[in-house]
PDB file of C-alpha atoms and ligand atoms in Angstrom:
ATOM      1  CA  MET C 169       0.109   0.047  -0.205  1.00 44.00           C
ATOM      2  CA  THR C 170       1.554   3.423  -0.926  1.00 42.00           C
ATOM      3  CA  ALA C 171       0.163   6.730  -0.299  1.00 43.00           C
ATOM      4  CA  ALA C 172       0.564  10.024  -2.701  1.00 41.00           C
ATOM      5  CA  SER C 173       2.942  11.874  -0.878  1.00 41.00           C
ATOM      6  CA  ASP C 174       0.463  14.934  -0.803  1.00 60.00           C
ATOM      7  CA  HIS C 175      -2.170  12.875   1.054  1.00 92.00           C
ATOM      8  CA  ILE C 176      -2.854  13.152   4.767  1.00 97.00           C
ATOM      9  CA  ILE C 177      -3.082   9.725   6.318  1.00 98.00           C
ATOM     10  CA  GLY C 178      -3.575   9.182  10.122  1.00 98.00           C
ATOM     11  CA  ARG C 179      -4.508   6.129  12.217  1.00 98.00           C
ATOM     12  CA  PHE C 180      -5.758   5.116  15.559  1.00 98.00           C
ATOM     13  CA  ALA C 181      -3.987   1.936  16.703  1.00 98.00           C
ATOM     14  CA  PRO C 182      -5.764   0.386  19.798  1.00 97.00           C
ATOM     15  CA  SER C 183      -4.417  -2.498  21.768  1.00 95.00           C
ATOM     16  CA  PRO C 184      -7.367  -4.855  22.176  1.00 96.00           C
ATOM     17  CA  SER C 185      -6.640  -5.513  25.811  1.00 93.00           C
ATOM     18  CA  GLY C 186     -10.112  -4.502  26.914  1.00 91.00           C
ATOM     19  CA  ALA C 187     -12.777  -2.249  26.173  1.00 90.00           C
ATOM     20  CA  LEU C 188     -12.209   1.422  24.977  1.00 92.00           C
ATOM     21  CA  HIS C 189     -12.127   3.993  27.986  1.00 91.00           C
ATOM     22  CA  PHE C 190     -12.138   7.732  28.164  1.00 93.00           C
ATOM     23  CA  GLY C 191      -8.291   7.846  27.652  1.00 91.00           C
ATOM     24  CA  SER C 192      -8.512   5.965  24.512  1.00 93.00           C
ATOM     25  CA  LEU C 193     -11.439   7.839  23.416  1.00 95.00           C
ATOM     26  CA  LEU C 194      -9.327  11.044  23.583  1.00 97.00           C
ATOM     27  CA  ALA C 195      -6.548   9.687  21.354  1.00 97.00           C
ATOM     28  CA  ALA C 196      -9.130   8.210  18.787  1.00 98.00           C
ATOM     29  CA  LEU C 197     -11.120  11.566  18.528  1.00 98.00           C
ATOM     30  CA  ALA C 198      -8.317  13.927  18.352  1.00 98.00           C
ATOM     31  CA  SER C 199      -6.349  11.953  15.713  1.00 98.00           C
ATOM     32  CA  PHE C 200      -9.879  11.638  13.773  1.00 98.00           C
ATOM     33  CA  LEU C 201     -10.367  15.341  13.965  1.00 98.00           C
ATOM     34  CA  ASP C 202      -6.919  16.522  13.086  1.00 98.00           C
ATOM     35  CA  ILE C 203      -6.874  14.182   9.948  1.00 98.00           C
ATOM     36  CA  ARG C 204     -10.606  14.762   8.901  1.00 98.00           C
ATOM     37  CA  SER C 205     -10.336  18.664   9.376  1.00 97.00           C
ATOM     38  CA  ARG C 206      -7.589  18.447   6.607  1.00 97.00           C
ATOM     39  CA  GLY C 207      -9.637  16.053   4.350  1.00 97.00           C
ATOM     40  CA  GLY C 208      -7.295  13.092   4.960  1.00 97.00           C
ATOM     41  CA  GLN C 209      -7.738   9.355   5.436  1.00 97.00           C
ATOM     42  CA  TRP C 210      -8.208   7.856   8.963  1.00 98.00           C
ATOM     43  CA  LEU C 211      -7.207   4.159   9.430  1.00 98.00           C
ATOM     44  CA  LEU C 212      -7.987   1.938  12.057  1.00 98.00           C
ATOM     45  CA  ARG C 213      -5.108  -0.713  13.078  1.00 98.00           C
ATOM     46  CA  MET C 214      -5.690  -3.265  15.892  1.00 98.00           C
ATOM     47  CA  GLU C 215      -2.454  -3.755  17.816  1.00 97.00           C
ATOM     48  CA  ASP C 216      -3.334  -7.418  18.554  1.00 97.00           C
ATOM     49  CA  LEU C 217       0.288  -8.783  19.054  1.00 97.00           C
ATOM     50  CA  ASP C 218      -0.045 -10.407  22.507  1.00 95.00           C
ATOM     51  CA  PRO C 219      -2.847 -12.774  22.447  1.00 92.00           C
ATOM     52  CA  ALA C 220      -2.550 -13.722  26.118  1.00 93.00           C
ATOM     53  CA  ARG C 221      -3.568 -10.089  26.954  1.00 92.00           C
ATOM     54  CA  GLU C 222      -6.629  -9.935  24.473  1.00 92.00           C
ATOM     55  CA  PRO C 223      -9.862 -10.892  25.966  1.00 92.00           C
ATOM     56  CA  ALA C 224     -12.018 -12.659  23.374  1.00 92.00           C
ATOM     57  CA  GLY C 225     -14.529 -10.436  21.523  1.00 94.00           C
ATOM     58  CA  ALA C 226     -12.325  -7.029  22.777  1.00 95.00           C
ATOM     59  CA  ALA C 227     -11.408  -6.092  19.377  1.00 96.00           C
ATOM     60  CA  ASP C 228     -14.983  -6.293  17.937  1.00 96.00           C
ATOM     61  CA  GLN C 229     -16.191  -4.381  21.051  1.00 95.00           C
ATOM     62  CA  ILE C 230     -13.717  -1.542  19.994  1.00 96.00           C
ATOM     63  CA  LEU C 231     -15.105  -1.347  16.671  1.00 97.00           C
ATOM     64  CA  LEU C 232     -18.706  -1.104  17.890  1.00 95.00           C
ATOM     65  CA  THR C 233     -17.717   1.662  20.305  1.00 95.00           C
ATOM     66  CA  LEU C 234     -16.139   3.790  17.627  1.00 97.00           C
ATOM     67  CA  GLU C 235     -19.366   3.291  15.458  1.00 96.00           C
ATOM     68  CA  ASP C 236     -21.480   4.475  18.510  1.00 96.00           C
ATOM     69  CA  LEU C 237     -19.006   7.535  18.768  1.00 97.00           C
ATOM     70  CA  ALA C 238     -19.440   8.330  14.856  1.00 97.00           C
ATOM     71  CA  LEU C 239     -15.741   7.957  14.391  1.00 98.00           C
ATOM     72  CA  THR C 240     -15.796   6.124  10.987  1.00 98.00           C
ATOM     73  CA  TRP C 241     -12.737   4.930   9.597  1.00 98.00           C
ATOM     74  CA  ASP C 242     -11.529   4.418   5.956  1.00 98.00           C
ATOM     75  CA  GLY C 243     -10.836   0.912   4.465  1.00 97.00           C
ATOM     76  CA  PRO C 244     -10.482  -2.323   6.169  1.00 98.00           C
ATOM     77  CA  VAL C 245      -9.143  -2.792   9.669  1.00 98.00           C
ATOM     78  CA  LEU C 246      -5.506  -3.844   9.735  1.00 98.00           C
ATOM     79  CA  TYR C 247      -4.874  -6.592  12.258  1.00 98.00           C
ATOM     80  CA  GLN C 248      -1.105  -6.777  13.248  1.00 98.00           C
ATOM     81  CA  SER C 249      -1.453 -10.452  13.951  1.00 97.00           C
ATOM     82  CA  GLN C 250      -1.760 -10.713  10.243  1.00 98.00           C
ATOM     83  CA  ARG C 251       1.203  -9.000   9.616  1.00 98.00           C
ATOM     84  CA  LEU C 252       3.985 -11.123  11.256  1.00 97.00           C
ATOM     85  CA  HIS C 253       5.911 -11.758   8.109  1.00 98.00           C
ATOM     86  CA  ALA C 254       6.274  -8.199   7.428  1.00 98.00           C
ATOM     87  CA  TYR C 255       7.905  -7.583  10.852  1.00 98.00           C
ATOM     88  CA  GLU C 256      10.143 -10.613  10.137  1.00 97.00           C
ATOM     89  CA  THR C 257      11.245  -9.193   6.889  1.00 98.00           C
ATOM     90  CA  ALA C 258      12.123  -5.904   8.463  1.00 98.00           C
ATOM     91  CA  LEU C 259      14.070  -7.597  11.126  1.00 98.00           C
ATOM     92  CA  THR C 260      15.849  -9.749   8.641  1.00 97.00           C
ATOM     93  CA  GLU C 261      16.956  -6.520   6.808  1.00 98.00           C
ATOM     94  CA  LEU C 262      18.145  -5.051   9.948  1.00 98.00           C
ATOM     95  CA  THR C 263      20.117  -7.971  10.791  1.00 97.00           C
ATOM     96  CA  GLY C 264      21.614  -8.110   7.322  1.00 97.00           C
ATOM     97  CA  HIS C 265      22.646  -4.455   7.780  1.00 97.00           C
ATOM     98  CA  ASP C 266      24.417  -5.594  11.028  1.00 96.00           C
ATOM     99  CA  LEU C 267      22.084  -3.379  13.165  1.00 97.00           C
ATOM    100  CA  THR C 268      20.784  -6.014  15.662  1.00 97.00           C
ATOM    101  CA  TYR C 269      22.065  -8.502  18.082  1.00 96.00           C
ATOM    102  CA  PRO C 270      20.884 -11.374  20.289  1.00 95.00           C
ATOM    103  CA  CYS C 271      20.297 -10.593  23.858  1.00 95.00           C
ATOM    104  CA  ASP C 272      19.830 -13.075  26.756  1.00 92.00           C
ATOM    105  CA  CYS C 273      19.618 -10.686  29.618  1.00 92.00           C
ATOM    106  CA  SER C 274      17.313 -11.565  32.242  1.00 89.00           C
ATOM    107  CA  ARG C 275      14.256  -9.337  32.865  1.00 87.00           C
ATOM    108  CA  GLN C 276      15.468  -8.770  36.335  1.00 91.00           C
ATOM    109  CA  ARG C 277      18.937  -7.539  35.150  1.00 91.00           C
ATOM    110  CA  VAL C 278      17.063  -5.072  32.837  1.00 89.00           C
ATOM    111  CA  ARG C 279      14.844  -3.991  35.454  1.00 89.00           C
ATOM    112  CA  ALA C 280      17.701  -3.371  37.861  1.00 92.00           C
ATOM    113  CA  LEU C 281      19.149  -1.139  35.217  1.00 91.00           C
ATOM    114  CA  GLY C 282      16.063   1.176  35.453  1.00 87.00           C
ATOM    115  CA  GLY C 283      14.740   1.116  31.994  1.00 82.00           C
ATOM    116  CA  VAL C 284      17.878   2.161  30.311  1.00 91.00           C
ATOM    117  CA  TYR C 285      19.632  -1.048  28.750  1.00 94.00           C
ATOM    118  CA  ASP C 286      23.309  -0.800  29.166  1.00 94.00           C
ATOM    119  CA  ASN C 287      24.006  -2.591  25.532  1.00 94.00           C
ATOM    120  CA  PHE C 288      25.674  -5.552  27.744  1.00 94.00           C
ATOM    121  CA  CYS C 289      25.183  -8.272  25.116  1.00 95.00           C
ATOM    122  CA  ARG C 290      26.186  -5.894  22.132  1.00 93.00           C
ATOM    123  CA  SER C 291      29.814  -6.590  22.358  1.00 89.00           C
ATOM    124  CA  ARG C 292      29.544 -10.215  23.846  1.00 84.00           C
ATOM    125  CA  ASP C 293      29.624 -12.998  20.999  1.00 74.00           C
ATOM    126  CA  THR C 294      26.346 -14.497  22.023  1.00 71.00           C
ATOM    127  CA  SER C 295      24.582 -16.889  19.425  1.00 74.00           C
ATOM    128  CA  PRO C 296      20.927 -16.505  19.141  1.00 70.00           C
ATOM    129  CA  THR C 297      18.890 -19.178  20.868  1.00 72.00           C
ATOM    130  CA  GLY C 298      15.128 -19.815  20.833  1.00 72.00           C
ATOM    131  CA  SER C 299      14.962 -17.691  24.088  1.00 82.00           C
ATOM    132  CA  SER C 300      17.057 -14.741  23.022  1.00 92.00           C
ATOM    133  CA  ALA C 301      15.587 -11.371  22.492  1.00 95.00           C
ATOM    134  CA  ILE C 302      16.710  -9.349  19.467  1.00 96.00           C
ATOM    135  CA  ARG C 303      17.793  -5.685  19.994  1.00 97.00           C
ATOM    136  CA  LEU C 304      18.551  -2.761  17.690  1.00 97.00           C
ATOM    137  CA  LYS C 305      22.012  -1.370  17.746  1.00 96.00           C
ATOM    138  CA  LEU C 306      21.390   2.665  18.300  1.00 95.00           C
ATOM    139  CA  PRO C 307      23.901   5.170  17.535  1.00 90.00           C
ATOM    140  CA  ASP C 308      25.229   7.313  20.287  1.00 89.00           C
ATOM    141  CA  GLN C 309      23.386  10.467  19.257  1.00 91.00           C
ATOM    142  CA  GLU C 310      20.693  12.840  19.986  1.00 95.00           C
ATOM    143  CA  CYS C 311      17.258  12.192  18.261  1.00 96.00           C
ATOM    144  CA  ALA C 312      15.091  15.404  18.106  1.00 97.00           C
ATOM    145  CA  PHE C 313      11.747  16.279  16.464  1.00 98.00           C
ATOM    146  CA  ASP C 314       9.317  19.037  16.580  1.00 98.00           C
ATOM    147  CA  ASP C 315       5.990  17.757  18.342  1.00 98.00           C
ATOM    148  CA  ARG C 316       3.045  19.535  16.856  1.00 98.00           C
ATOM    149  CA  ILE C 317       1.670  20.018  20.344  1.00 98.00           C
ATOM    150  CA  GLN C 318       4.373  19.481  22.739  1.00 98.00           C
ATOM    151  CA  GLY C 319       7.202  21.347  20.753  1.00 98.00           C
ATOM    152  CA  ARG C 320      10.634  20.313  20.468  1.00 98.00           C
ATOM    153  CA  TYR C 321      11.602  16.957  21.972  1.00 98.00           C
ATOM    154  CA  SER C 322      14.962  15.544  22.101  1.00 97.00           C
ATOM    155  CA  GLN C 323      16.486  12.375  23.654  1.00 95.00           C
ATOM    156  CA  ASN C 324      20.111  10.934  23.474  1.00 94.00           C
ATOM    157  CA  LEU C 325      19.341   7.506  22.181  1.00 92.00           C
ATOM    158  CA  ARG C 326      22.069   5.622  23.991  1.00 89.00           C
ATOM    159  CA  HIS C 327      21.585   7.248  27.331  1.00 88.00           C
ATOM    160  CA  GLY C 328      17.981   7.922  27.297  1.00 89.00           C
ATOM    161  CA  CYS C 329      16.919   4.523  26.289  1.00 87.00           C
ATOM    162  CA  GLY C 330      19.749   2.179  25.099  1.00 94.00           C
ATOM    163  CA  ASP C 331      19.379  -0.453  22.487  1.00 96.00           C
ATOM    164  CA  PHE C 332      15.892  -1.875  22.549  1.00 96.00           C
ATOM    165  CA  VAL C 333      13.910  -4.857  21.901  1.00 96.00           C
ATOM    166  CA  LEU C 334      12.619  -5.736  18.562  1.00 98.00           C
ATOM    167  CA  ARG C 335      11.787  -9.318  19.156  1.00 97.00           C
ATOM    168  CA  ARG C 336      11.027 -10.328  22.768  1.00 95.00           C
ATOM    169  CA  ARG C 337      12.577 -13.290  24.350  1.00 92.00           C
ATOM    170  CA  ASP C 338       9.032 -15.189  24.345  1.00 92.00           C
ATOM    171  CA  GLY C 339       9.212 -14.645  20.423  1.00 93.00           C
ATOM    172  CA  LEU C 340       6.530 -11.901  20.328  1.00 96.00           C
ATOM    173  CA  MET C 341       7.292  -9.109  17.869  1.00 97.00           C
ATOM    174  CA  ALA C 342       7.860  -5.746  19.978  1.00 97.00           C
ATOM    175  CA  TYR C 343       5.477  -2.865  19.588  1.00 97.00           C
ATOM    176  CA  GLN C 344       8.117  -0.603  18.486  1.00 98.00           C
ATOM    177  CA  LEU C 345       8.896  -2.780  15.525  1.00 98.00           C
ATOM    178  CA  ALA C 346       5.406  -3.391  14.344  1.00 98.00           C
ATOM    179  CA  VAL C 347       4.287   0.108  14.916  1.00 98.00           C
ATOM    180  CA  VAL C 348       6.971   1.579  12.517  1.00 98.00           C
ATOM    181  CA  VAL C 349       6.624  -1.229   9.778  1.00 98.00           C
ATOM    182  CA  ASP C 350       2.739  -0.580   9.729  1.00 98.00           C
ATOM    183  CA  ASP C 351       3.055   3.287   9.804  1.00 98.00           C
ATOM    184  CA  GLU C 352       5.241   2.999   6.722  1.00 98.00           C
ATOM    185  CA  TRP C 353       3.206   0.350   5.079  1.00 98.00           C
ATOM    186  CA  GLN C 354      -0.075   2.166   5.697  1.00 98.00           C
ATOM    187  CA  GLY C 355       1.522   5.423   4.299  1.00 97.00           C
ATOM    188  CA  VAL C 356       0.745   7.152   7.562  1.00 98.00           C
ATOM    189  CA  THR C 357       1.930  10.803   7.506  1.00 98.00           C
ATOM    190  CA  ASP C 358       0.390  12.097  10.739  1.00 98.00           C
ATOM    191  CA  VAL C 359       0.627  10.205  14.197  1.00 98.00           C
ATOM    192  CA  LEU C 360      -1.542  11.673  17.084  1.00 98.00           C
ATOM    193  CA  ARG C 361      -1.471   9.662  20.371  1.00 98.00           C
ATOM    194  CA  GLY C 362      -1.230  10.176  24.108  1.00 97.00           C
ATOM    195  CA  HIS C 363       1.864  11.748  25.781  1.00 97.00           C
ATOM    196  CA  ASP C 364       2.820   8.435  27.384  1.00 95.00           C
ATOM    197  CA  LEU C 365       4.225   7.498  23.956  1.00 97.00           C
ATOM    198  CA  LEU C 366       6.152  10.654  23.577  1.00 97.00           C
ATOM    199  CA  ASP C 367       9.436   9.015  24.740  1.00 94.00           C
ATOM    200  CA  SER C 368       8.881   6.154  22.405  1.00 96.00           C
ATOM    201  CA  THR C 369       9.020   8.392  19.417  1.00 98.00           C
ATOM    202  CA  PRO C 370      12.775   8.829  19.163  1.00 97.00           C
ATOM    203  CA  ARG C 371      13.068   4.948  19.164  1.00 96.00           C
ATOM    204  CA  GLN C 372      10.695   4.834  16.356  1.00 98.00           C
ATOM    205  CA  ILE C 373      12.547   7.465  14.368  1.00 98.00           C
ATOM    206  CA  ALA C 374      15.778   5.701  14.832  1.00 97.00           C
ATOM    207  CA  LEU C 375      14.094   2.576  13.331  1.00 98.00           C
ATOM    208  CA  GLN C 376      12.592   4.382  10.396  1.00 98.00           C
ATOM    209  CA  GLN C 377      16.096   5.850   9.845  1.00 97.00           C
ATOM    210  CA  ALA C 378      17.537   2.396   9.775  1.00 97.00           C
ATOM    211  CA  LEU C 379      15.017   1.009   7.680  1.00 98.00           C
ATOM    212  CA  GLY C 380      14.933   3.823   5.179  1.00 98.00           C
ATOM    213  CA  TYR C 381      11.379   4.783   5.770  1.00 98.00           C
ATOM    214  CA  GLN C 382       9.628   8.087   5.773  1.00 97.00           C
ATOM    215  CA  GLN C 383       9.152   9.932   9.163  1.00 98.00           C
ATOM    216  CA  PRO C 384       5.559  10.793   9.862  1.00 98.00           C
ATOM    217  CA  ALA C 385       4.632  14.044  11.837  1.00 98.00           C
ATOM    218  CA  TYR C 386       3.957  13.585  15.430  1.00 98.00           C
ATOM    219  CA  ALA C 387       1.585  15.250  17.842  1.00 98.00           C
ATOM    220  CA  HIS C 388       1.200  14.052  21.492  1.00 98.00           C
ATOM    221  CA  ILE C 389      -2.018  14.897  23.497  1.00 98.00           C
ATOM    222  CA  PRO C 390      -2.088  15.031  27.320  1.00 97.00           C
ATOM    223  CA  VAL C 391      -3.168  11.887  28.888  1.00 95.00           C
ATOM    224  CA  ALA C 392      -6.196  11.699  31.027  1.00 94.00           C
ATOM    225  CA  THR C 393      -5.347  10.605  34.935  1.00 92.00           C
ATOM    226  CA  ASN C 394      -7.561   9.404  37.664  1.00 87.00           C
ATOM    227  CA  HIS C 395      -7.523  11.216  41.167  1.00 82.00           C
ATOM    228  CA  ARG C 396      -4.222   9.346  41.910  1.00 82.00           C
ATOM    229  CA  GLY C 397      -2.345  10.716  39.107  1.00 83.00           C
ATOM    230  CA  GLN C 398      -2.284   7.441  37.204  1.00 87.00           C
ATOM    231  CA  LYS C 399      -2.998   7.181  33.537  1.00 83.00           C
ATOM    232  CA  LEU C 400      -6.558   5.812  32.787  1.00 84.00           C
ATOM    233  CA  SER C 401      -6.023   2.296  31.626  1.00 77.00           C
ATOM    234  CA  LYS C 402      -7.237  -1.206  32.047  1.00 70.00           C
ATOM    235  CA  GLN C 403      -4.471  -1.884  34.615  1.00 70.00           C
ATOM    236  CA  HIS C 404      -5.809   1.011  36.836  1.00 67.00           C
ATOM    237  CA  PHE C 405      -9.318  -0.104  36.199  1.00 66.00           C
ATOM    238  CA  ALA C 406     -10.665   2.628  33.990  1.00 72.00           C
ATOM    239  CA  ARG C 407     -14.164   2.551  33.515  1.00 79.00           C
ATOM    240  CA  PRO C 408     -15.363   1.120  29.917  1.00 82.00           C
ATOM    241  CA  LEU C 409     -17.188   3.375  27.759  1.00 83.00           C
ATOM    242  CA  GLN C 410     -20.955   2.626  28.159  1.00 82.00           C
ATOM    243  CA  ARG C 411     -22.489   2.447  24.805  1.00 79.00           C
ATOM    244  CA  ASP C 412     -25.464   4.602  25.436  1.00 82.00           C
ATOM    245  CA  SER C 413     -23.483   7.513  26.687  1.00 89.00           C
ATOM    246  CA  ALA C 414     -21.616   8.374  23.606  1.00 94.00           C
ATOM    247  CA  SER C 415     -22.759  11.880  23.255  1.00 95.00           C
ATOM    248  CA  THR C 416     -21.429  12.779  27.072  1.00 94.00           C
ATOM    249  CA  TYR C 417     -18.223  11.156  26.248  1.00 94.00           C
ATOM    250  CA  LEU C 418     -17.595  13.040  22.991  1.00 97.00           C
ATOM    251  CA  PHE C 419     -18.722  16.397  24.683  1.00 97.00           C
ATOM    252  CA  GLU C 420     -16.488  15.871  27.634  1.00 95.00           C
ATOM    253  CA  ALA C 421     -13.561  14.658  25.457  1.00 97.00           C
ATOM    254  CA  LEU C 422     -13.890  17.955  23.173  1.00 98.00           C
ATOM    255  CA  MET C 423     -13.671  20.085  26.410  1.00 97.00           C
ATOM    256  CA  PHE C 424     -10.846  18.179  27.757  1.00 97.00           C
ATOM    257  CA  LEU C 425      -9.063  18.648  24.291  1.00 98.00           C
ATOM    258  CA  ARG C 426     -10.189  22.822  24.805  1.00 98.00           C
ATOM    259  CA  GLN C 427     -12.138  22.645  21.491  1.00 98.00           C
ATOM    260  CA  GLN C 428     -14.864  24.927  23.070  1.00 97.00           C
ATOM    261  CA  PRO C 429     -17.907  23.043  22.140  1.00 98.00           C
ATOM    262  CA  PRO C 430     -21.120  25.153  22.487  1.00 98.00           C
ATOM    263  CA  ALA C 431     -23.108  23.967  25.440  1.00 97.00           C
ATOM    264  CA  GLU C 432     -26.025  22.891  23.353  1.00 97.00           C
ATOM    265  CA  LEU C 433     -23.794  20.258  21.609  1.00 97.00           C
ATOM    266  CA  ARG C 434     -23.719  18.137  24.891  1.00 96.00           C
ATOM    267  CA  ARG C 435     -27.111  16.532  24.156  1.00 94.00           C
ATOM    268  CA  ALA C 436     -26.623  16.204  20.253  1.00 97.00           C
ATOM    269  CA  PRO C 437     -26.311  12.755  18.651  1.00 97.00           C
ATOM    270  CA  PRO C 438     -22.669  11.765  17.972  1.00 97.00           C
ATOM    271  CA  ALA C 439     -22.814  12.311  14.360  1.00 98.00           C
ATOM    272  CA  GLU C 440     -23.865  15.936  14.923  1.00 98.00           C
ATOM    273  CA  GLN C 441     -21.222  16.422  17.626  1.00 98.00           C
ATOM    274  CA  VAL C 442     -18.490  15.121  15.320  1.00 98.00           C
ATOM    275  CA  ALA C 443     -19.915  17.085  12.261  1.00 98.00           C
ATOM    276  CA  TRP C 444     -19.512  20.237  14.460  1.00 98.00           C
ATOM    277  CA  ALA C 445     -15.916  19.166  15.574  1.00 98.00           C
ATOM    278  CA  ILE C 446     -14.430  18.467  12.236  1.00 98.00           C
ATOM    279  CA  PRO C 447     -14.419  22.153  10.958  1.00 98.00           C
ATOM    280  CA  ASN C 448     -13.845  23.483  14.327  1.00 98.00           C
ATOM    281  CA  TRP C 449     -10.740  21.463  15.361  1.00 98.00           C
ATOM    282  CA  ASP C 450      -7.673  23.615  16.389  1.00 98.00           C
ATOM    283  CA  ILE C 451      -4.670  21.855  17.541  1.00 98.00           C
ATOM    284  CA  GLN C 452      -3.380  24.868  19.078  1.00 98.00           C
ATOM    285  CA  ARG C 453      -5.920  24.893  21.608  1.00 98.00           C
ATOM    286  CA  VAL C 454      -4.906  21.378  22.911  1.00 98.00           C
ATOM    287  CA  PRO C 455      -3.050  21.982  26.308  1.00 97.00           C
ATOM    288  CA  LYS C 456       0.780  21.489  26.154  1.00 97.00           C
ATOM    289  CA  LEU C 457       0.607  19.233  29.121  1.00 95.00           C
ATOM    290  CA  ALA C 458       1.760  15.683  29.895  1.00 95.00           C
ATOM    291  CA  THR C 459      -1.238  14.856  31.828  1.00 95.00           C
ATOM    292  CA  ILE C 460      -4.802  16.191  32.870  1.00 93.00           C
ATOM    293  CA  PRO C 461      -6.902  14.724  35.698  1.00 92.00           C
ATOM    294  CA  VAL C 462     -10.674  13.811  34.881  1.00 90.00           C
ATOM    295  CA  ASN C 463     -13.484  13.303  37.233  1.00 83.00           C
ATOM    296  CA  SER C 464     -14.229  10.121  38.618  1.00 75.00           C
ATOM    297  CA  SER C 465     -17.091   9.186  36.410  1.00 76.00           C
ATOM    298  CA  PHE C 466     -14.583   8.418  33.753  1.00 74.00           C
ATOM    299  CA  SER C 467     -11.933   6.973  35.669  1.00 70.00           C
TER     300      SER C 467
HETATM  301  N1  LIG K  91      -1.309   0.425  20.682  1.00 78.16           N
HETATM  302  C1  LIG K  91      -1.027   1.578  21.463  1.00 78.16           C
HETATM  303  C2  LIG K  91      -1.945   1.694  22.754  1.00 78.16           C
HETATM  304  O1  LIG K  91      -2.942   1.296  22.517  1.00 78.16           O
HETATM  305  C3  LIG K  91      -0.864   2.601  20.761  1.00 78.16           C
HETATM  306  C4  LIG K  91       0.246   2.830  19.632  1.00 78.16           C
HETATM  307  C5  LIG K  91       0.478   4.073  18.738  1.00 78.16           C
HETATM  308  O2  LIG K  91      -0.618   4.762  18.738  1.00 78.16           O
HETATM  309  O3  LIG K  91       1.488   4.333  18.355  1.00 78.16           O
HETATM  310  O4  LIG K  91      -1.309   2.511  23.513  1.00 78.16           O
END
């Protein structure tokens, strides 16, 4: 699949680890409005790479919820579980350029390093075994980009994250590899998602450069948190969206994103709310913040 270079393409890429909650709705809505307001295509990609974490029916539930919210996507849904060969091909290409190495460090060892891998296995002559992870060799350099909401963001790849995993020890493909391969394959020009993924972006840019891919524009919206300051997520028991409250959620999401919806829009049907929001979308109004707390009816 290739995109005309002058065309805008965005995507929403939920992991079907549970139902959508208010936090995931924010990413979906903001990405949708940002793309539709520029006449672009909005794609849907199911990031279903970890079957053990995906309750049966969750992916279908997400599609139904998006339909209730009048967030209609273009084309067929892409399922990452159907794309394993593409990730393998990218991995083989990187290995062919001597950009990967096997790593058998234990999870405890990596955890003790505080999240930044020290590239221990890079200089060891480890031969890959069935239980080795595969890591990408990162250059010792700064990676910077201009986020459309958060401004300039920069990270030293070696000191800020260290060589990272492309294929996990259990054989599953890592999110970072799959997301980069699919953003390229789907011709994505504009990624808009939650601030929690801002610091993944330098890794994704490094991978794009290693694979000779286009770099999309990035925008990261604030993440909704509960009263304890935790990101709304399934782990923190965020409330699943209720199918009959779509209008309330959409209105509150527009408020969260500071889009200044008129009060009478609160009770309008979702299609009407979305029809108002597309031409009125203003990314400059989205707060340049990492997190914003939301009230307990959403968390
Ligand atoms: N699947 C990721 C999530 O649900 C989003 C990935 C992305 O937007 O790059 O958090």
